[in-house]
Coordinates of C-alpha atoms in Angstrom, one line a residue:
X30 CA 26.3 22.2 22.5
X31 CA 24.5 18.8 23.6
X32 CA 21.5 20.1 23.1
X33 CA 22.2 21.6 19.7
X34 CA 23.8 17.6 19.1
X35 CA 21.3 15.0 20.3
X36 CA 18.5 17.6 18.5
X37 CA 20.4 17.4 14.5
X38 CA 19.4 13.5 14.3
X39 CA 16.2 14.8 14.4
X40 CA 16.9 17.8 12.3
X41 CA 18.1 15.3 9.7
X42 CA 15.3 13.5 10.0
X43 CA 13.0 15.9 9.2
X44 CA 14.6 17.3 6.5
X45 CA 15.4 13.9 4.8
X46 CA 11.4 13.7 5.5
X47 CA 10.4 17.0 3.8
X48 CA 12.7 16.0 0.6
X49 CA 11.6 12.8 0.0
X50 CA 8.1 13.6 0.8
X51 CA 7.9 16.5 -2.0
X52 CA 10.0 13.9 -4.6
X53 CA 8.1 10.9 -3.9
X54 CA 4.6 13.0 -4.0
X55 CA 1.3 12.0 -2.6
X56 CA -2.3 12.4 -3.9
X57 CA -4.8 14.2 -2.2
X58 CA -7.5 12.6 0.1
X59 CA -9.3 11.0 -0.7
X60 CA -8.5 8.5 -3.5
X61 CA -7.4 5.4 -4.8
X62 CA -7.2 2.2 -2.0
X63 CA -8.4 4.8 0.5
X64 CA -12.1 4.7 -1.0
X65 CA -11.5 1.0 0.8
X66 CA -9.2 1.4 3.7
X67 CA -11.0 4.9 5.2
X68 CA -14.6 3.6 5.3
X69 CA -14.6 2.1 8.3
X70 CA -12.7 5.0 9.8
X71 CA -15.5 7.3 8.3
X72 CA -18.0 5.6 10.2
X73 CA -16.4 5.3 13.3
X74 CA -15.9 9.6 13.4
X75 CA -19.5 9.8 12.2
X76 CA -18.5 11.4 9.0
X77 CA -21.7 12.0 7.3
X78 CA -24.1 9.0 7.4
X79 CA -21.6 6.1 6.5
X80 CA -22.5 4.5 9.5
X81 CA -25.9 3.1 7.8
X82 CA -23.7 2.2 4.4
X83 CA -23.4 -1.9 3.4
X84 CA -19.3 -2.0 3.3
X85 CA -19.0 -0.1 6.6
X86 CA -21.1 -2.5 8.6
X87 CA -18.9 -5.5 7.2
X88 CA -15.9 -7.3 8.6
X89 CA -12.9 -5.2 9.1
X90 CA -9.7 -6.3 7.4
X91 CA -7.5 -3.4 9.1
X92 CA -9.3 -2.4 12.5
X93 CA -5.8 -0.7 13.6
X94 CA -5.7 1.2 10.6
X95 CA -9.2 2.3 10.8
X96 CA -8.8 3.1 15.1
X97 CA -6.2 5.5 13.6
X98 CA -8.5 7.2 11.1
X99 CA -11.3 7.7 13.6
X100 CA -8.6 9.3 16.0
X101 CA -7.7 11.6 13.8
X102 CA -10.6 12.7 12.8
X103 CA -13.0 12.1 15.8
X104 CA -10.6 13.6 18.3
X105 CA -7.9 15.7 16.5
X106 CA -10.5 16.9 13.9
X107 CA -8.2 17.8 11.3
X108 CA -7.7 15.3 8.3
X109 CA -4.2 16.8 7.3
X110 CA -2.3 14.7 9.4
X111 CA -3.2 11.5 7.2
X112 CA -0.4 13.4 4.8
X113 CA 1.9 13.8 7.9
X114 CA 1.7 10.2 8.6
X115 CA 3.0 9.2 5.5
X116 CA 5.4 11.9 5.0
X117 CA 6.9 10.6 8.2
X118 CA 6.5 6.9 7.3
X119 CA 7.9 7.8 4.2
X120 CA 11.4 9.1 6.4
X121 CA 11.2 5.9 8.0
X122 CA 12.1 4.4 4.5
X123 CA 14.3 6.4 3.4
X124 CA 16.3 6.6 6.6
X125 CA 16.6 3.3 7.1
X126 CA 17.8 2.4 3.2
X127 CA 20.3 5.0 4.1
X128 CA 21.4 3.4 7.3
X129 CA 21.8 -0.3 5.1
X130 CA 23.1 1.2 2.3
X131 CA 25.9 2.9 4.3
X132 CA 26.6 -0.6 5.6
X133 CA 27.3 -1.6 2.1
X134 CA 29.7 1.1 0.8
X135 CA 31.3 3.8 2.8
X136 CA 29.0 6.7 1.1
X137 CA 31.4 9.9 3.3
X138 CA 32.9 10.8 0.8
X139 CA 31.2 13.8 -0.7
X140 CA 30.6 12.3 -4.5
X141 CA 29.9 8.6 -3.5
X142 CA 27.3 10.5 -0.8
X143 CA 25.4 13.0 -3.4
X144 CA 25.8 10.4 -6.2
X145 CA 23.8 7.8 -3.9
X146 CA 21.2 10.4 -2.7
X147 CA 20.2 11.6 -6.2
X148 CA 20.1 7.4 -8.0
X149 CA 18.4 6.8 -4.8
X150 CA 15.5 10.2 -5.5
X151 CA 15.6 9.3 -9.1
X152 CA 14.1 5.6 -8.5
X153 CA 11.8 6.6 -6.4
X154 CA 10.9 10.2 -7.9
X155 CA 7.5 11.0 -9.3
X156 CA 9.0 12.1 -12.2
X157 CA 11.3 8.5 -12.6
X158 CA 7.7 6.8 -12.7
X159 CA 6.0 8.8 -15.7
X160 CA 8.9 8.4 -17.8
X161 CA 8.8 4.7 -17.1
X162 CA 4.7 4.3 -17.3
X163 CA 4.9 5.9 -20.4
X164 CA 7.9 4.9 -22.5
X165 CA 7.4 1.5 -21.2
X166 CA 4.5 0.3 -19.8
X167 CA 2.1 1.0 -16.8
X168 CA 3.3 -2.7 -15.3
X169 CA 6.9 -0.5 -15.3
X170 CA 6.0 2.1 -12.9
X171 CA 6.7 0.6 -9.6
X172 CA 9.4 -1.6 -11.2
X173 CA 12.3 -0.8 -8.6
X174 CA 10.9 0.0 -5.9
X175 CA 7.8 -2.0 -6.1
X176 CA 7.4 -5.2 -5.5
X177 CA 5.4 -8.4 -7.7
X178 CA 2.1 -8.3 -8.8
X179 CA 1.6 -4.5 -8.3
X180 CA 1.5 -4.7 -4.5
X181 CA 4.4 -2.4 -2.7
X182 CA 5.2 -0.5 0.8
X183 CA 4.6 2.3 -1.2
X184 CA 2.1 4.1 -3.4
X185 CA 0.5 7.3 -4.5
X186 CA -1.3 7.6 -0.4
X187 CA -1.8 6.8 2.9
X188 CA -3.2 3.5 3.3
X189 CA -2.7 0.3 5.3
X190 CA -0.5 -1.6 3.2
X191 CA 2.9 1.5 3.5
X192 CA 3.2 0.7 7.6
X193 CA 5.1 -2.0 5.8
X194 CA 8.3 0.2 6.0
X195 CA 8.6 -1.7 9.5
X196 CA 9.1 -5.0 7.8
X197 CA 12.2 -2.6 6.3
X198 CA 13.2 -1.9 10.4
X199 CA 12.9 -5.4 11.1
X200 CA 15.7 -6.1 8.4
X201 CA 17.8 -3.1 9.9
X202 CA 17.2 -4.4 12.9
X203 CA 18.4 -8.1 12.5
X204 CA 21.6 -6.8 11.2
X205 CA 22.2 -4.8 14.4
X206 CA 21.5 -8.2 16.0
X207 CA 18.7 -6.6 17.7
X208 CA 16.3 -8.9 16.9
X209 CA 13.8 -8.9 19.9
X210 CA 13.0 -5.5 18.4
X211 CA 13.1 -6.4 15.0
X212 CA 10.5 -9.1 15.9
X213 CA 8.0 -6.2 17.5
X214 CA 8.8 -4.2 13.7
X215 CA 7.4 -7.5 12.2
X216 CA 4.2 -7.7 14.1
X217 CA 3.9 -4.2 14.2
X218 CA 3.4 -4.5 10.4
X219 CA 0.9 -7.0 10.3
X220 CA -1.1 -5.3 13.3
X221 CA -1.9 -2.3 10.7
X222 CA -2.3 -4.7 7.6
X223 CA -2.8 -8.5 8.0
X224 CA -1.5 -9.3 4.9
X225 CA 1.6 -8.7 5.7
X226 CA 1.5 -11.5 8.7
X227 CA 2.8 -13.9 6.0
X228 CA 5.7 -11.7 5.0
X229 CA 7.0 -11.0 8.4
X230 CA 6.4 -14.8 9.1
X231 CA 9.0 -15.5 5.6
X232 CA 11.4 -12.6 7.3
X233 CA 10.8 -14.0 10.7
X234 CA 12.9 -17.2 8.9
X235 CA 15.7 -15.4 7.8
X236 CA 16.2 -13.6 11.3
X237 CA 16.4 -17.6 12.9
X238 CA 18.6 -18.6 10.2
X239 CA 20.6 -15.3 10.6
X240 CA 20.6 -15.6 14.2
X241 CA 21.5 -19.8 14.0
X242 CA 24.9 -19.4 11.5
X243 CA 25.8 -15.7 12.9
X244 CA 25.8 -16.8 16.3
X245 CA 28.2 -14.7 18.2
X246 CA 30.9 -16.9 20.2
X247 CA 30.2 -17.7 23.0
X248 CA 32.0 -19.5 26.3
X249 CA 32.4 -22.7 26.1
X250 CA 30.5 -24.5 28.8
X251 CA 26.9 -22.8 27.2
X252 CA 27.9 -23.2 23.3
X253 CA 26.0 -26.2 22.8
X254 CA 23.1 -25.2 24.3
X255 CA 22.6 -21.4 23.9
X256 CA 21.8 -21.1 20.2
X257 CA 18.2 -23.7 20.5
X258 CA 17.6 -22.3 23.6
X259 CA 17.8 -18.9 22.2
X260 CA 15.6 -20.0 19.1
X261 CA 12.8 -21.4 21.2
X262 CA 13.0 -17.9 23.1
X263 CA 12.9 -16.1 19.7
X264 CA 9.7 -17.7 18.3
X265 CA 7.8 -18.0 21.1
X266 CA 8.3 -14.0 21.3
X267 CA 7.2 -13.7 17.7
X268 CA 4.5 -16.1 18.0
X269 CA 3.2 -14.6 20.4
X270 CA 3.2 -10.7 18.7
X271 CA 1.7 -11.9 15.9
X272 CA -1.5 -14.3 17.2
X273 CA -3.4 -11.4 17.3
X274 CA -3.4 -10.5 13.9
X275 CA -3.3 -13.9 12.7
X276 CA -6.4 -15.3 14.7
X277 CA -8.4 -12.2 13.3
X278 CA -6.9 -12.7 9.8
X279 CA -8.0 -16.6 10.0
X280 CA -11.5 -15.6 11.2
X281 CA -11.7 -14.6 7.1
X282 CA -10.6 -17.9 6.2
X283 CA -12.0 -20.0 8.1
X284 CA -15.1 -19.3 9.9
X285 CA -17.1 -22.4 11.0
X286 CA -20.8 -20.4 10.0
X287 CA -19.6 -21.1 6.8
X288 CA -19.9 -23.8 4.6
X289 CA -16.8 -24.2 2.8
X290 CA -18.2 -24.3 -1.0
X291 CA -19.6 -20.4 -0.4
X292 CA -16.1 -19.9 1.4
X293 CA -14.5 -21.1 -1.9
X294 CA -16.4 -19.4 -4.2
X295 CA -15.7 -16.0 -2.4
X296 CA -12.5 -16.4 -2.8
X297 CA -12.4 -17.4 -6.4
X298 CA -14.3 -14.2 -6.8
X299 CA -11.6 -12.1 -5.1
X300 CA -9.4 -14.3 -7.3
X301 CA -10.4 -15.0 -10.3
X302 CA -12.9 -11.5 -10.9
X303 CA -11.5 -8.8 -8.6
X304 CA -7.8 -8.7 -7.7
X305 CA -6.2 -11.3 -10.2
X306 CA -4.0 -8.6 -10.9
X307 CA -2.5 -9.1 -7.7
X308 CA -3.4 -12.8 -6.6
X309 CA -3.4 -14.5 -10.2
X310 CA 0.7 -15.0 -11.0
X311 CA -0.3 -16.4 -15.0
X312 CA -2.2 -12.4 -14.9
X313 CA 0.1 -10.6 -13.4
X314 CA 3.5 -12.0 -14.6
X315 CA 5.3 -10.0 -17.2
X316 CA 8.9 -8.6 -18.5
X317 CA 8.5 -6.5 -15.6
X318 CA 8.2 -8.7 -13.3
X319 CA 11.4 -10.7 -14.5
X320 CA 13.4 -7.7 -14.3
X321 CA 12.2 -7.1 -10.2
X322 CA 13.4 -11.0 -10.0
X323 CA 16.7 -10.1 -11.5
X324 CA 16.8 -7.6 -9.1
X325 CA 16.7 -9.9 -6.2
X326 CA 19.0 -12.5 -6.6
X327 CA 21.7 -9.6 -8.2
X328 CA 21.6 -7.9 -4.6
X329 CA 22.2 -11.4 -2.9
X330 CA 25.6 -11.6 -4.4
X331 CA 26.9 -8.5 -4.8
X332 CA 25.7 -7.7 -1.0
X333 CA 28.7 -7.5 1.3
X334 CA 26.8 -8.2 4.2
X335 CA 26.5 -11.8 4.9
X336 CA 23.5 -11.0 7.5
X337 CA 21.4 -9.6 4.4
X338 CA 22.3 -12.6 2.0
X339 CA 20.0 -14.4 4.7
X340 CA 17.5 -12.1 5.8
X341 CA 17.2 -11.6 1.9
X342 CA 17.8 -14.9 0.8
X343 CA 15.2 -17.0 2.5
X344 CA 12.8 -15.4 2.1
X345 CA 13.3 -15.4 -1.2
X346 CA 13.9 -19.0 -1.5
X347 CA 10.4 -19.6 0.4
X348 CA 8.3 -17.2 -1.4
X349 CA 9.6 -18.9 -4.7
X350 CA 9.0 -22.0 -4.2
X351 CA 5.1 -21.4 -2.9
X352 CA 4.7 -18.8 -6.2
X353 CA 5.6 -21.5 -8.2
X354 CA 3.4 -23.8 -6.1
X355 CA 0.1 -20.8 -7.3
X356 CA 1.0 -20.7 -10.6
X357 CA 0.8 -24.3 -11.4
X358 CA -2.3 -25.0 -9.3
X359 CA -3.8 -21.6 -9.3
X360 CA -5.4 -22.2 -5.5
X361 CA -7.1 -19.6 -4.4
X362 CA -6.4 -20.1 -0.7
X363 CA -2.8 -20.0 -1.2
X364 CA -3.0 -17.2 -3.7
X365 CA -4.5 -14.9 -1.4
X366 CA -2.1 -15.7 0.9
X367 CA 0.2 -13.3 -1.8
X368 CA 3.2 -15.5 -0.8
X369 CA 5.2 -13.5 -3.6
X370 CA 3.9 -9.8 -1.2
X371 CA 7.9 -10.2 0.5
X372 CA 8.7 -8.4 -2.5
X373 CA 7.2 -5.9 -1.4
X374 CA 10.5 -5.6 1.0
X375 CA 13.1 -7.2 -1.0
X376 CA 13.0 -5.0 -4.2
X377 CA 13.5 -1.7 -3.0
X378 CA 16.3 -3.2 -0.7
X379 CA 17.7 -4.8 -3.9
X380 CA 18.0 -1.8 -5.6
X381 CA 19.4 0.5 -2.2
X382 CA 21.9 -2.7 -2.5
X383 CA 22.6 -2.8 -6.1
X384 CA 22.8 1.5 -6.0
X385 CA 25.4 1.9 -2.7
X386 CA 27.6 -1.3 -4.9
X387 CA 27.6 0.9 -7.8
X388 CA 28.6 4.1 -6.2
X389 CA 31.2 2.2 -4.2
X390 CA 33.5 1.8 -7.4
X391 CA 34.2 5.5 -7.4
X392 CA 37.2 6.6 -5.9
X393 CA 37.7 8.8 -2.1
X394 CA 38.3 12.3 -3.1
X395 CA 40.9 11.7 -0.9
X396 CA 42.6 9.3 -3.1
X397 CA 42.3 11.5 -6.1
X398 CA 42.6 15.4 -4.8
X399 CA 42.7 16.9 -7.5
X400 CA 40.0 14.9 -10.1
X401 CA 37.8 17.4 -10.8
X402 CA 35.6 14.7 -11.9
X403 CA 35.1 13.9 -7.9
X404 CA 35.5 17.9 -6.8
X405 CA 32.4 19.3 -9.4
X406 CA 31.4 17.2 -11.8
X407 CA 29.6 14.3 -10.2
X408 CA 28.3 16.2 -7.2
X409 CA 26.6 18.9 -9.4
X410 CA 25.3 16.0 -11.3
X411 CA 23.8 14.4 -8.7
X412 CA 22.4 17.8 -7.2
X413 CA 20.8 19.0 -10.0
X414 CA 19.5 15.5 -10.1
X415 CA 17.7 15.7 -6.9
X416 CA 16.5 19.5 -7.4
X417 CA 14.7 18.0 -10.7
X418 CA 13.2 15.2 -8.9
X419 CA 11.6 17.8 -6.3
X420 CA 10.4 20.4 -8.8
X421 CA 9.0 17.1 -11.1
X422 CA 7.4 16.5 -8.0
X423 CA 6.2 20.0 -6.4
X424 CA 4.7 20.5 -9.9
X425 CA 3.0 16.5 -10.1
X426 CA 1.6 17.2 -6.2
X427 CA -0.1 20.3 -8.0
X428 CA -1.1 18.5 -11.1
X429 CA -2.6 16.2 -8.8
X430 CA -4.8 18.4 -6.7
X431 CA -6.2 20.5 -9.7
X432 CA -7.6 17.6 -11.6
X433 CA -8.7 16.1 -8.5
X434 CA -11.1 19.6 -8.7
X435 CA -11.3 19.5 -12.2
X436 CA -13.5 15.8 -11.9
X437 CA -16.2 15.6 -13.6
X438 CA -18.4 14.2 -10.9
X439 CA -17.0 17.0 -8.7
X440 CA -20.0 19.4 -8.6
X441 CA -22.7 16.1 -8.4
X442 CA -20.5 14.9 -5.2
X443 CA -20.6 18.4 -3.9
X444 CA -24.8 18.7 -4.2
X445 CA -25.3 15.4 -2.3
X446 CA -22.5 16.1 0.5
X447 CA -24.8 19.3 0.3
X448 CA -28.3 17.6 0.7
X449 CA -27.8 13.9 1.4
X450 CA -30.7 12.1 4.2
X451 CA -30.0 9.4 6.6
X452 CA -32.6 7.0 4.6
X453 CA -30.4 8.1 1.1
X454 CA -28.9 5.1 -0.3
X455 CA -27.6 5.7 -4.2
X456 CA -26.6 4.0 -6.5
X457 CA -23.4 5.2 -8.5
X458 CA -21.5 3.9 -11.5
X459 CA -18.9 1.3 -10.8
X460 CA -16.0 2.9 -11.7
X461 CA -16.9 6.3 -9.1
X462 CA -14.7 5.4 -6.8
X463 CA -14.0 9.0 -5.2
X464 CA -18.3 9.0 -4.1
X465 CA -18.9 7.2 -0.6
X466 CA -15.9 9.4 0.9
X467 CA -16.5 12.5 -0.6
X468 CA -19.8 12.8 -0.4
X469 CA -20.3 11.3 3.0
X470 CA -23.8 9.2 1.8
X471 CA -24.3 5.4 1.3
X472 CA -23.7 3.7 -2.1
X473 CA -25.2 0.6 -2.9
X474 CA -22.1 -0.7 -4.6
X475 CA -18.6 0.0 -6.4
X476 CA -16.1 -2.2 -7.9
X477 CA -13.1 -0.3 -5.8
X478 CA -14.4 -1.0 -2.4
X479 CA -14.1 -4.9 -1.3
X480 CA -15.1 -6.7 1.9
X481 CA -12.5 -9.7 2.8
X482 CA -14.7 -12.0 4.8
X483 CA -16.1 -14.9 1.6
X484 CA -20.0 -14.9 2.1
X485 CA -19.6 -10.6 2.2
X486 CA -17.7 -10.9 -0.8
X487 CA -21.0 -13.2 -1.8
X488 CA -23.2 -10.4 -1.6
X489 CA -20.9 -8.0 -3.1
X490 CA -20.5 -9.5 -5.8
X491 CA -24.3 -10.0 -6.0
X492 CA -24.6 -5.9 -5.8
X493 CA -22.6 -5.7 -8.2
X494 CA -24.0 -7.6 -10.9
X495 CA -27.3 -5.7 -10.3
X496 CA -25.7 -2.8 -10.8
X497 CA -23.5 -3.9 -13.3
X498 CA -26.9 -5.0 -15.3
X499 CA -28.6 -1.8 -14.7
X500 CA -26.2 0.8 -16.1
X501 CA -25.7 -2.0 -19.3
X502 CA -28.9 -1.4 -20.0
X503 CA -30.4 1.3 -18.0
X504 CA -34.3 0.8 -18.5
X505 CA -37.4 1.5 -16.2
X506 CA -38.6 -2.3 -16.1
X507 CA -34.9 -2.9 -14.1
X508 CA -36.3 0.2 -11.8
X509 CA -38.6 -2.2 -9.3
X510 CA -35.6 -4.1 -9.1
X511 CA -33.7 -1.5 -7.5
X512 CA -36.9 -0.3 -5.4
X513 CA -36.2 -3.8 -3.6
X514 CA -32.9 -3.3 -2.9
X515 CA -33.5 0.0 -0.6
X516 CA -31.5 2.0 -3.4
X517 CA -33.3 5.8 -3.2
X518 CA -31.1 7.9 -6.1
X519 CA -29.3 6.5 -9.2
X520 CA -26.5 8.2 -10.8
X521 CA -26.5 8.6 -14.4
X522 CA -24.2 10.0 -17.1
X523 CA -25.9 13.3 -18.8
X524 CA -26.6 11.6 -22.5
X525 CA -28.2 8.5 -20.7
X526 CA -32.0 9.6 -21.2
X527 CA -34.2 7.8 -18.9
X528 CA -37.8 8.3 -18.2
X529 CA -39.8 6.6 -16.3
X530 CA -43.0 7.3 -13.4
X531 CA -41.2 6.4 -11.0
X532 CA -38.0 8.6 -11.4
X533 CA -37.6 12.3 -11.0
X534 CA -34.6 14.8 -11.8
X535 CA -33.0 16.3 -8.6
X536 CA -29.6 17.5 -10.4
X537 CA -28.1 17.7 -13.7
X538 CA -24.8 18.9 -15.1
X539 CA -23.1 18.4 -18.4
X540 CA -21.5 15.0 -17.0
X541 CA -23.9 13.9 -14.8
X542 CA -27.5 13.4 -13.8
X543 CA -29.1 12.1 -10.6
X544 CA -32.7 10.5 -10.2
X545 CA -35.0 10.1 -7.2
X546 CA -36.4 6.8 -7.0
X547 CA -39.8 7.0 -5.3
X548 CA -41.1 4.0 -3.5
X549 CA -43.6 1.3 -5.3
X550 CA -46.3 2.7 -2.5
X551 CA -46.0 6.0 -3.2

């Protein structure tokens, strides 16, 4: 009996993890940002010839995540584990927010619990995201659970940003007055994704405020010095844990070997050209952002927990002030710190609080034992919503896998995967982002995947311009420049005719053709 009780929390966690994962959905490997963040891990695991890829030899922005990818592929040799990793993180996300919701409202009554679960599943479901994007626009897709600037903890794929769920874990631990474990959780998020360093620091400021203001009473002779000493110890502990990630990240910003003007040019390319939708408030601010901004103070006002007010309010005020500075100064250096990224924690936290406060208005079955609405109607509707979210999620997963198999470039990628050679270097259309990982062949450049060190960003932009110039106007005159860059193969749309003396057709289908480039000395 005791053993059965000890297993019950684990079984409950796994049960809700499976359900929430299906409702939320995952895209098939390897798509979207995985093409950027998996590359160093693929190269480490000796997948194809990716060790020869230029981007794989740039400085790795997320080394711990790359080590996880490498270990999974090299030693465990089962890529399906990436789905499991993400599912477990989704389970942590659901569990922590549910715990926070239970602190906001009594969810023991059946109608309240099911109503909360239904609404929580709804705003996180693939079906809801589809409805929002089609009715209100793409910018509304993650309005209830994503952050500002199209940044979010979760998303369609397993990537470093999903470890931001540990920021939420830190919030919950702080409400339990476990500041030491909360700091460990903050550091863990930053170790996997250094972009979270600033968000972790803002949350740490909230933890300090909570510790200072909600300090429990101490013996009279110790009360005047215990809090300052505690704050000092807590701050030192945080600095020790965050230092490795912070020092590593600073190497991308302040490199003594890089001239200041070059570093500024690199940051400006990221800010103005590659990721303005993440970095420039004048670009990403819209009505969906205004809605999300409204969610956060609303939760701040309605929450019952004093600790949450400080944990949510302090980071919100600090990030708002810094965001306004970026808005008016348009400083790339400050913008690339993403001071608004803390919203990826505050928005889902706020949505959870608001849902909990909403369902708390429902009376208990004990108060109204004869109410058919509480006993049958609300539970039936809630259960139906959860089932619909699961069915739509399963359909979406199936559709995504089928769509990947039917991508026009898949036959080409399969051919390259089977015939690539160590010395090959492929020039591909700049938006063909899945080519590199799916084929295991080095490419010259694409738009999706970029380095983050300023000098390497300049080299990426140089390569991008060469490729963009060629694809804008393919001609034999440009082949010589491509040969100098070491390119051995060119992928062109099948509808683009290009017949040159130093080109040979290696593969063609209804959508694409693969041309081999002969050296000028051949």
